[in-house]
Coordinates of N, CA and C in Angstrom, one line a residue:
X193 N 9.7 20.7 18.8 CA 8.6 20.7 17.9 C 7.3 20.6 18.7
X194 N 6.4 21.5 18.4 CA 5.1 21.4 19.1 C 4.1 20.9 18.0
X195 N 3.2 20.0 18.4 CA 2.2 19.5 17.5 C 1.1 20.7 17.3
X196 N 0.8 20.9 16.0 CA -0.2 22.0 15.7 C -1.5 21.6 16.4
X197 N -2.3 22.7 16.7 CA -3.6 22.4 17.4 C -4.5 21.5 16.6
X198 N -4.6 21.8 15.3 CA -5.6 20.9 14.5 C -5.1 19.5 14.5
X199 N -3.8 19.3 14.4 CA -3.2 17.9 14.4 C -3.4 17.3 15.8
X200 N -3.2 18.1 16.8 CA -3.3 17.5 18.2 C -4.8 17.1 18.4
X201 N -5.7 17.8 18.0 CA -7.1 17.5 18.1 C -7.4 16.1 17.4
X202 N -6.9 16.0 16.2 CA -7.1 14.8 15.4 C -6.5 13.6 16.1
X203 N -5.2 13.8 16.6 CA -4.5 12.7 17.3 C -5.3 12.3 18.5
X204 N -5.7 13.3 19.3 CA -6.4 12.9 20.5 C -7.7 12.2 20.2
X205 N -8.4 12.6 19.2 CA -9.6 11.8 18.8 C -9.3 10.4 18.4
X206 N -8.2 10.2 17.7 CA -7.8 8.8 17.3 C -7.4 8.0 18.5
X207 N -6.7 8.6 19.4 CA -6.3 7.9 20.6 C -7.4 7.6 21.5
X208 N -8.4 8.5 21.6 CA -9.6 8.2 22.4 C -10.4 7.0 21.8
X209 N -10.5 7.0 20.4 CA -11.2 5.9 19.7 C -10.4 4.6 20.0
X210 N -9.1 4.6 19.9 CA -8.3 3.4 20.2 C -8.5 3.0 21.6
X211 N -8.6 3.9 22.5 CA -8.8 3.6 23.9 C -10.1 2.8 24.1
X212 N -11.1 3.3 23.5 CA -12.4 2.6 23.5 C -12.4 1.2 22.9
X213 N -11.7 1.2 21.7 CA -11.6 -0.1 21.0 C -10.8 -1.1 21.9
X214 N -9.7 -0.6 22.6 CA -8.9 -1.5 23.4 C -9.8 -2.0 24.6
X215 N -10.6 -1.2 25.2 CA -11.5 -1.6 26.2 C -12.4 -2.7 25.7
X216 N -12.9 -2.5 24.5 CA -13.7 -3.5 23.9 C -13.0 -4.8 23.7
X217 N -11.7 -4.8 23.3 CA -11.0 -6.0 23.1 C -10.8 -6.7 24.5
X218 N -10.5 -6.0 25.5 CA -10.4 -6.6 26.8 C -11.7 -7.3 27.2
X219 N -12.8 -6.6 27.0 CA -14.1 -7.1 27.4 C -14.4 -8.4 26.5
X220 N -14.0 -8.4 25.3 CA -14.2 -9.5 24.4 C -13.4 -10.7 24.9
X221 N -12.2 -10.5 25.3 CA -11.4 -11.6 25.8 C -12.0 -12.1 27.2
X222 N -12.4 -11.2 28.0 CA -13.0 -11.6 29.3 C -14.3 -12.4 29.1
X223 N -15.0 -12.1 28.0 CA -16.3 -12.8 27.7 C -16.1 -14.1 26.9
X224 N -14.8 -14.3 26.6 CA -14.5 -15.6 25.8 C -15.0 -15.5 24.4
X225 N -15.0 -14.3 23.8 CA -15.4 -14.2 22.4 C -14.4 -14.9 21.5
X226 N -14.9 -15.2 20.3 CA -14.2 -15.9 19.2 C -12.9 -15.2 18.9
X227 N -11.8 -16.0 18.7 CA -10.5 -15.5 18.5 C -10.4 -14.5 17.2
X228 N -11.2 -14.9 16.2 CA -11.2 -14.1 15.0 C -11.7 -12.7 15.3
X229 N -12.8 -12.6 16.1 CA -13.4 -11.3 16.4 C -12.4 -10.5 17.2
X230 N -11.7 -11.1 18.2 CA -10.8 -10.4 19.0 C -9.6 -9.9 18.2
X231 N -9.1 -10.7 17.3 CA -8.0 -10.3 16.5 C -8.4 -9.1 15.6
X232 N -9.6 -9.2 15.0 CA -10.1 -8.1 14.1 C -10.1 -6.8 14.9
X233 N -10.6 -6.8 16.1 CA -10.7 -5.6 16.9 C -9.3 -5.1 17.3
X234 N -8.5 -6.0 17.6 CA -7.1 -5.7 18.0 C -6.4 -5.0 16.8
X235 N -6.6 -5.5 15.6 CA -6.0 -4.9 14.4 C -6.5 -3.5 14.3
X236 N -7.8 -3.2 14.6 CA -8.4 -1.9 14.5 C -7.7 -0.9 15.5
X237 N -7.4 -1.5 16.7 CA -6.7 -0.7 17.7 C -5.3 -0.3 17.2
X238 N -4.6 -1.3 16.7 CA -3.3 -1.1 16.2 C -3.3 0.0 15.1
X239 N -4.2 -0.1 14.2 CA -4.3 0.8 13.1 C -4.6 2.2 13.6
X240 N -5.4 2.4 14.6 CA -5.7 3.7 15.1 C -4.5 4.3 15.8
X241 N -3.7 3.5 16.5 CA -2.5 4.0 17.1 C -1.4 4.4 16.0
X242 N -1.3 3.5 15.0 CA -0.4 3.9 13.9 C -0.8 5.2 13.2
X243 N -2.0 5.4 13.0 CA -2.5 6.6 12.3 C -2.3 7.8 13.2
X244 N -2.4 7.7 14.5 CA -2.1 8.8 15.5 C -0.6 9.1 15.4
X245 N 0.2 8.1 15.4 CA 1.6 8.3 15.3 C 2.0 9.0 14.0
X246 N 1.5 8.5 12.9 CA 1.8 9.1 11.6 C 1.3 10.6 11.5
X247 N 0.2 10.8 12.2 CA -0.4 12.2 12.2 C 0.6 13.1 12.9
X248 N 1.2 12.7 14.0 CA 2.2 13.5 14.7 C 3.4 13.7 13.9
X249 N 3.9 12.6 13.2 CA 5.1 12.7 12.4 C 4.8 13.7 11.2
X250 N 3.6 13.5 10.6 CA 3.3 14.3 9.5 C 3.2 15.8 9.8
X251 N 2.7 16.1 11.0 CA 2.6 17.5 11.5 C 4.0 18.0 11.7
X252 N 4.8 17.3 12.3 CA 6.2 17.7 12.5 C 7.0 17.9 11.2
X253 N 6.8 17.0 10.3 CA 7.5 17.2 9.0 C 7.0 18.4 8.3
X254 N 5.7 18.6 8.4 CA 5.1 19.8 7.7 C 5.7 21.1 8.3
X255 N 5.9 21.1 9.6 CA 6.5 22.3 10.2 C 7.9 22.5 9.7
X256 N 8.6 21.4 9.6 CA 10.0 21.5 9.1 C 10.0 21.9 7.6
X257 N 9.1 21.4 6.8 CA 9.1 21.7 5.4 C 8.7 23.1 5.1
X258 N 7.8 23.7 5.9 CA 7.4 25.0 5.7 C 8.5 26.0 6.0
X259 N 9.5 25.6 6.7 CA 10.6 26.5 7.0 C 11.7 26.3 6.0
X260 N 11.6 25.5 5.0 CA 12.7 25.3 4.0 C 12.7 26.6 3.1
X261 N 13.9 26.8 2.6 CA 14.1 28.0 1.8 C 14.3 27.7 0.3
X262 N 14.0 26.5 -0.2 CA 14.2 26.1 -1.5 C 13.2 26.6 -2.5
X263 N 12.1 27.2 -2.1 CA 11.1 27.8 -2.9 C 10.1 26.8 -3.4
X264 N 10.2 25.5 -3.2 CA 9.2 24.6 -3.6 C 8.1 24.6 -2.6
X265 N 6.8 24.4 -3.2 CA 5.7 24.4 -2.3 C 5.7 23.2 -1.3
X266 N 5.4 23.4 -0.1 CA 5.5 22.3 0.9 C 4.3 21.3 0.7
X267 N 4.6 20.1 1.1 CA 3.5 19.1 1.0 C 2.5 19.4 2.0
X268 N 1.3 19.0 1.7 CA 0.2 19.2 2.7 C 0.4 18.1 3.8
X269 N -0.2 18.3 4.9 CA -0.2 17.3 6.0 C -0.8 16.0 5.5
X270 N -1.9 16.1 4.8 CA -2.6 14.9 4.3 C -1.7 14.1 3.3
X271 N -0.9 14.8 2.5 CA 0.0 14.2 1.6 C 1.1 13.5 2.3
X272 N 1.6 14.1 3.4 CA 2.7 13.5 4.2 C 2.1 12.3 4.9
X273 N 1.0 12.4 5.5 CA 0.4 11.2 6.2 C 0.1 10.1 5.2
X274 N -0.3 10.3 4.0 CA -0.6 9.3 3.1 C 0.8 8.6 2.7
X275 N 1.8 9.4 2.5 CA 3.1 8.9 2.2 C 3.6 8.0 3.3
X276 N 3.5 8.4 4.6 CA 4.0 7.5 5.6 C 3.1 6.3 5.7
X277 N 1.8 6.4 5.5 CA 1.0 5.1 5.5 C 1.3 4.2 4.4
X278 N 1.8 4.7 3.3 CA 2.2 3.9 2.2 C 3.4 3.1 2.5
X279 N 4.3 3.7 3.3 CA 5.5 3.0 3.7 C 5.4 2.0 4.8
X280 N 4.3 2.1 5.6 CA 4.1 1.2 6.7 C 3.7 -0.2 6.3

């Protein structure tokens, strides 16, 4: 399975954002910032990584569903992503 170009772009953007947030967390720890602030930023990094993973899964599922022969309209990528996020 190859990730669609549009999904790959979105995933890369999320991963780059997470990379920047993680660098910020490291800097916060090195600077001795408050634990609450560090944990809040770390949660944002975790969320960004989760969303990137779900985006990849949703893209793959969409490809599989568009190849089904049951005649039902396939779910959109956004619908699949929302579904996976609801389960997380």
